[in-house]
PDB file of C-alpha atoms in Angstrom:
ATOM      1  CA  UNK D  15      -0.032   0.151   0.119  1.00 37.00           C
ATOM      2  CA  UNK D  16       1.097   2.922  -0.999  1.00 39.00           C
ATOM      3  CA  UNK D  17       1.958   5.933   1.579  1.00 38.00           C
ATOM      4  CA  UNK D  18       1.685   9.039  -0.416  1.00 37.00           C
ATOM      5  CA  UNK D  19      -0.552  10.441  -2.783  1.00 46.00           C
ATOM      6  CA  UNK D  20       0.135   9.012  -6.099  1.00 53.00           C
ATOM      7  CA  UNK D  21      -0.833  12.247  -8.550  1.00 55.00           C
ATOM      8  CA  UNK D  22      -1.787   9.597 -11.414  1.00 58.00           C
ATOM      9  CA  UNK D  23       1.149   7.628 -11.584  1.00 59.00           C
ATOM     10  CA  UNK D  24       0.734   3.929 -11.591  1.00 57.00           C
ATOM     11  CA  UNK D  25       0.624   2.445  -7.897  1.00 67.00           C
ATOM     12  CA  UNK D  26      -0.454  -0.592  -6.306  1.00 69.00           C
ATOM     13  CA  UNK D  27      -3.671  -0.225  -4.231  1.00 84.00           C
ATOM     14  CA  UNK D  28      -4.849  -3.163  -1.843  1.00 85.00           C
ATOM     15  CA  UNK D  29      -8.822  -2.440  -2.146  1.00 93.00           C
ATOM     16  CA  UNK D  30     -11.321   0.205  -4.071  1.00 95.00           C
ATOM     17  CA  UNK D  31     -11.557   2.207  -0.772  1.00 94.00           C
ATOM     18  CA  UNK D  32      -7.613   2.811  -0.323  1.00 93.00           C
ATOM     19  CA  UNK D  33      -7.878   3.564  -4.086  1.00 95.00           C
ATOM     20  CA  UNK D  34     -10.472   6.082  -3.423  1.00 94.00           C
ATOM     21  CA  UNK D  35      -9.175   7.324   0.154  1.00 93.00           C
ATOM     22  CA  UNK D  36      -5.597   8.223  -2.079  1.00 92.00           C
ATOM     23  CA  UNK D  37      -6.859   9.361  -5.386  1.00 93.00           C
ATOM     24  CA  UNK D  38     -10.358  10.937  -4.912  1.00 95.00           C
ATOM     25  CA  UNK D  39      -9.046  14.638  -3.770  1.00 94.00           C
ATOM     26  CA  UNK D  40      -6.820  14.997  -6.275  1.00 94.00           C
ATOM     27  CA  UNK D  41      -9.168  13.647  -9.353  1.00 96.00           C
ATOM     28  CA  UNK D  42     -11.356  16.074  -7.561  1.00 96.00           C
ATOM     29  CA  UNK D  43      -8.764  19.123  -8.213  1.00 94.00           C
ATOM     30  CA  UNK D  44      -7.588  17.911 -11.753  1.00 94.00           C
ATOM     31  CA  UNK D  45     -11.123  17.906 -13.029  1.00 95.00           C
ATOM     32  CA  UNK D  46     -12.254  21.066 -11.558  1.00 93.00           C
ATOM     33  CA  UNK D  47      -8.826  22.712 -13.060  1.00 91.00           C
ATOM     34  CA  UNK D  48      -9.798  20.626 -16.473  1.00 92.00           C
ATOM     35  CA  UNK D  49     -13.125  22.221 -17.124  1.00 91.00           C
ATOM     36  CA  UNK D  50     -12.856  25.585 -14.777  1.00 88.00           C
ATOM     37  CA  UNK D  51     -16.136  24.815 -13.144  1.00 89.00           C
ATOM     38  CA  UNK D  52     -16.565  23.377  -9.601  1.00 92.00           C
ATOM     39  CA  UNK D  53     -19.626  21.274  -9.973  1.00 93.00           C
ATOM     40  CA  UNK D  54     -18.866  20.060 -12.870  1.00 94.00           C
ATOM     41  CA  UNK D  55     -15.396  18.651 -11.867  1.00 95.00           C
ATOM     42  CA  UNK D  56     -17.242  17.208  -8.924  1.00 96.00           C
ATOM     43  CA  UNK D  57     -19.628  15.836 -10.841  1.00 96.00           C
ATOM     44  CA  UNK D  58     -17.292  13.875 -13.220  1.00 97.00           C
ATOM     45  CA  UNK D  59     -15.105  12.918 -10.485  1.00 97.00           C
ATOM     46  CA  UNK D  60     -17.824  10.994  -8.726  1.00 96.00           C
ATOM     47  CA  UNK D  61     -19.157   9.457 -12.041  1.00 97.00           C
ATOM     48  CA  UNK D  62     -15.553   8.263 -12.729  1.00 97.00           C
ATOM     49  CA  UNK D  63     -15.077   6.822  -9.179  1.00 97.00           C
ATOM     50  CA  UNK D  64     -18.384   5.238  -9.664  1.00 96.00           C
ATOM     51  CA  UNK D  65     -17.422   3.451 -12.868  1.00 97.00           C
ATOM     52  CA  UNK D  66     -14.081   2.405 -11.240  1.00 97.00           C
ATOM     53  CA  UNK D  67     -15.909   0.934  -8.668  1.00 97.00           C
ATOM     54  CA  UNK D  68     -18.071  -1.184 -11.126  1.00 96.00           C
ATOM     55  CA  UNK D  69     -15.143  -2.355 -12.927  1.00 96.00           C
ATOM     56  CA  UNK D  70     -12.664  -2.733  -9.710  1.00 95.00           C
ATOM     57  CA  UNK D  71     -11.504  -6.286 -10.959  1.00 94.00           C
ATOM     58  CA  UNK D  72     -10.372  -5.156 -14.203  1.00 95.00           C
ATOM     59  CA  UNK D  73      -9.561  -1.394 -13.131  1.00 94.00           C
ATOM     60  CA  UNK D  74      -7.363  -2.427 -10.288  1.00 92.00           C
ATOM     61  CA  UNK D  75      -4.987  -4.538 -12.834  1.00 91.00           C
ATOM     62  CA  UNK D  76      -4.289  -1.275 -14.674  1.00 91.00           C
ATOM     63  CA  UNK D  77      -0.896  -0.071 -14.702  1.00 90.00           C
ATOM     64  CA  UNK D  78      -2.257   3.376 -13.886  1.00 91.00           C
ATOM     65  CA  UNK D  79      -5.907   2.879 -12.439  1.00 94.00           C
ATOM     66  CA  UNK D  80      -5.896   6.636 -11.492  1.00 93.00           C
ATOM     67  CA  UNK D  81      -4.811   7.642 -14.803  1.00 94.00           C
ATOM     68  CA  UNK D  82      -7.668   5.830 -16.290  1.00 96.00           C
ATOM     69  CA  UNK D  83     -10.593   7.284 -13.785  1.00 96.00           C
ATOM     70  CA  UNK D  84      -9.416  10.954 -14.664  1.00 96.00           C
ATOM     71  CA  UNK D  85      -9.764  10.179 -18.100  1.00 96.00           C
ATOM     72  CA  UNK D  86     -12.964   8.773 -17.539  1.00 97.00           C
ATOM     73  CA  UNK D  87     -14.179  11.813 -15.791  1.00 97.00           C
ATOM     74  CA  UNK D  88     -12.673  13.894 -18.238  1.00 96.00           C
ATOM     75  CA  UNK D  89     -14.486  12.044 -21.294  1.00 95.00           C
ATOM     76  CA  UNK D  90     -17.543  12.286 -19.134  1.00 96.00           C
ATOM     77  CA  UNK D  91     -17.394  15.976 -18.271  1.00 94.00           C
ATOM     78  CA  UNK D  92     -16.894  16.562 -21.877  1.00 90.00           C
ATOM     79  CA  UNK D  93     -20.248  14.369 -23.136  1.00 89.00           C
ATOM     80  CA  UNK D  94     -22.154  16.596 -20.499  1.00 88.00           C
ATOM     81  CA  UNK D  95     -20.978  20.046 -22.346  1.00 84.00           C
ATOM     82  CA  UNK D  96     -21.611  18.893 -25.629  1.00 79.00           C
ATOM     83  CA  UNK D  97     -25.140  17.817 -24.793  1.00 72.00           C
ATOM     84  CA  UNK D  98     -25.906  20.899 -22.693  1.00 66.00           C
ATOM     85  CA  UNK D  99     -24.040  22.688 -25.755  1.00 52.00           C
ATOM     86  CA  UNK D 100     -22.009  24.694 -23.714  1.00 38.00           C
ATOM     87  CA  UNK D 101     -18.787  24.056 -25.723  1.00 33.00           C
ATOM     88  CA  UNK D 102     -16.220  26.972 -25.066  1.00 38.00           C
ATOM     89  CA  UNK D 103     -18.557  28.892 -23.517  1.00 38.00           C
ATOM     90  CA  UNK D 104     -18.253  27.468 -20.182  1.00 33.00           C
ATOM     91  CA  UNK D 105     -20.368  29.397 -17.337  1.00 33.00           C
ATOM     92  CA  UNK D 106     -17.736  30.724 -14.842  1.00 38.00           C
ATOM     93  CA  UNK D 107     -18.031  29.438 -11.345  1.00 39.00           C
ATOM     94  CA  UNK D 108     -16.473  30.247  -8.168  1.00 34.00           C
ATOM     95  CA  UNK D 109     -13.130  28.953  -7.647  1.00 41.00           C
ATOM     96  CA  UNK D 110     -12.502  25.876  -5.077  1.00 43.00           C
ATOM     97  CA  UNK D 111     -12.457  27.123  -1.594  1.00 41.00           C
ATOM     98  CA  UNK D 112      -9.147  27.939  -0.097  1.00 40.00           C
ATOM     99  CA  UNK D 113      -7.868  24.928   1.862  1.00 40.00           C
ATOM    100  CA  UNK D 114     -10.442  22.587   0.725  1.00 41.00           C
ATOM    101  CA  UNK D 115      -8.517  21.548  -2.154  1.00 45.00           C
ATOM    102  CA  UNK D 116      -5.161  20.658  -2.630  1.00 49.00           C
ATOM    103  CA  UNK D 117      -4.483  23.279  -5.860  1.00 51.00           C
ATOM    104  CA  UNK D 118      -4.976  26.711  -4.636  1.00 55.00           C
ATOM    105  CA  UNK D 119      -6.589  28.882  -7.266  1.00 54.00           C
ATOM    106  CA  UNK D 120      -4.906  32.019  -8.594  1.00 65.00           C
ATOM    107  CA  UNK D 121      -7.303  34.352 -10.227  1.00 66.00           C
ATOM    108  CA  UNK D 122      -5.682  35.651 -13.220  1.00 72.00           C
ATOM    109  CA  UNK D 123      -4.524  32.096 -14.277  1.00 75.00           C
ATOM    110  CA  UNK D 124      -8.047  30.840 -13.435  1.00 78.00           C
ATOM    111  CA  UNK D 125      -9.032  33.195 -16.124  1.00 78.00           C
ATOM    112  CA  UNK D 126      -6.283  32.809 -18.554  1.00 81.00           C
ATOM    113  CA  UNK D 127      -7.425  28.693 -18.350  1.00 83.00           C
ATOM    114  CA  UNK D 128     -11.047  29.335 -18.621  1.00 83.00           C
ATOM    115  CA  UNK D 129     -10.235  30.667 -22.300  1.00 85.00           C
ATOM    116  CA  UNK D 130      -8.542  27.687 -23.346  1.00 90.00           C
ATOM    117  CA  UNK D 131     -10.671  24.571 -24.862  1.00 91.00           C
ATOM    118  CA  UNK D 132     -11.246  21.907 -22.422  1.00 90.00           C
ATOM    119  CA  UNK D 133      -8.781  19.624 -24.614  1.00 93.00           C
ATOM    120  CA  UNK D 134      -5.935  22.406 -24.006  1.00 93.00           C
ATOM    121  CA  UNK D 135      -6.751  22.736 -20.639  1.00 90.00           C
ATOM    122  CA  UNK D 136      -6.804  19.004 -19.564  1.00 91.00           C
ATOM    123  CA  UNK D 137      -2.885  19.000 -21.127  1.00 92.00           C
ATOM    124  CA  UNK D 138      -1.987  22.143 -19.184  1.00 89.00           C
ATOM    125  CA  UNK D 139      -3.600  20.478 -15.774  1.00 87.00           C
ATOM    126  CA  UNK D 140      -1.502  17.119 -16.275  1.00 89.00           C
ATOM    127  CA  UNK D 141       1.980  18.493 -17.324  1.00 89.00           C
ATOM    128  CA  UNK D 142       1.995  21.632 -15.173  1.00 84.00           C
ATOM    129  CA  UNK D 143      -0.398  21.715 -12.286  1.00 82.00           C
ATOM    130  CA  UNK D 144       0.138  17.699 -11.740  1.00 84.00           C
ATOM    131  CA  UNK D 145       3.583  17.427 -13.231  1.00 85.00           C
ATOM    132  CA  UNK D 146       2.955  14.752 -15.698  1.00 89.00           C
ATOM    133  CA  UNK D 147       5.670  13.899 -18.518  1.00 91.00           C
ATOM    134  CA  UNK D 148       4.945  14.317 -21.983  1.00 93.00           C
ATOM    135  CA  UNK D 149       4.443  10.684 -22.255  1.00 93.00           C
ATOM    136  CA  UNK D 150       2.301  10.152 -18.855  1.00 92.00           C
ATOM    137  CA  UNK D 151      -0.409  12.820 -20.100  1.00 92.00           C
ATOM    138  CA  UNK D 152      -0.708  10.889 -23.715  1.00 93.00           C
ATOM    139  CA  UNK D 153      -0.736   7.674 -21.705  1.00 91.00           C
ATOM    140  CA  UNK D 154      -3.826   9.310 -19.321  1.00 90.00           C
ATOM    141  CA  UNK D 155      -5.629  10.926 -22.208  1.00 91.00           C
ATOM    142  CA  UNK D 156      -5.436   8.215 -24.730  1.00 92.00           C
ATOM    143  CA  UNK D 157      -3.359  10.745 -27.539  1.00 94.00           C
ATOM    144  CA  UNK D 158       0.071  10.553 -29.097  1.00 95.00           C
ATOM    145  CA  UNK D 159       2.943  12.481 -27.532  1.00 95.00           C
ATOM    146  CA  UNK D 160       3.082  14.628 -29.980  1.00 95.00           C
ATOM    147  CA  UNK D 161      -0.555  15.685 -29.589  1.00 95.00           C
ATOM    148  CA  UNK D 162       0.609  16.222 -26.242  1.00 95.00           C
ATOM    149  CA  UNK D 163       3.177  18.577 -26.842  1.00 94.00           C
ATOM    150  CA  UNK D 164       1.098  20.220 -29.729  1.00 94.00           C
ATOM    151  CA  UNK D 165      -1.690  21.008 -27.509  1.00 94.00           C
ATOM    152  CA  UNK D 166       0.751  22.109 -24.556  1.00 92.00           C
ATOM    153  CA  UNK D 167       2.516  24.566 -26.896  1.00 91.00           C
ATOM    154  CA  UNK D 168      -0.808  26.241 -27.906  1.00 92.00           C
ATOM    155  CA  UNK D 169      -2.420  26.088 -24.756  1.00 91.00           C
ATOM    156  CA  UNK D 170       0.771  27.965 -23.179  1.00 89.00           C
ATOM    157  CA  UNK D 171       1.203  30.803 -25.936  1.00 89.00           C
ATOM    158  CA  UNK D 172      -2.523  31.497 -25.320  1.00 89.00           C
ATOM    159  CA  UNK D 173      -2.290  31.758 -21.729  1.00 86.00           C
ATOM    160  CA  UNK D 174       1.275  33.907 -22.203  1.00 85.00           C
ATOM    161  CA  UNK D 175      -1.159  36.116 -24.199  1.00 85.00           C
ATOM    162  CA  UNK D 176      -3.558  36.018 -21.790  1.00 84.00           C
ATOM    163  CA  UNK D 177      -2.292  36.998 -19.128  1.00 80.00           C
ATOM    164  CA  UNK D 178      -0.182  39.641 -20.632  1.00 81.00           C
ATOM    165  CA  UNK D 179      -3.330  41.263 -21.777  1.00 82.00           C
ATOM    166  CA  UNK D 180      -4.646  41.345 -18.131  1.00 75.00           C
ATOM    167  CA  UNK D 181      -1.117  42.433 -16.685  1.00 72.00           C
ATOM    168  CA  UNK D 182      -2.003  45.733 -18.760  1.00 71.00           C
TER     169      UNK D 182
END
């Protein structure tokens, strides 16, 4: 049993309860930042955990169960956004409450992230907020390393531009 938070790295979990205790809050944080929406992030995390629980015999054998769960939550949230026809026009929500989540909000960064498409935001969250490599990010999202690099580059350029505009 791991004694520290995995931050979506391959860890051997004894039980689903152990997995849930170690990963739930990080999953919630990551999905809130990925969607820029507190409620959607929480719902996506809960849905992903429920699906992991339903398939725990299979999921527990994966090399990275937490990464799989993040991807399920991300896909679920994207489908929900498409169905609601919200797409890029995400409604701005209140930031996570200080002290409740591990990732503390930064208003300028949060506003800049809101301008990114979800696919680019997910790469930024995994690469820069959770510290994954390009290869780990690609594995979690089910995309190529080249796509990760491309999305990361475009997102960083847009973030730089937006943050510079906001600073003026």
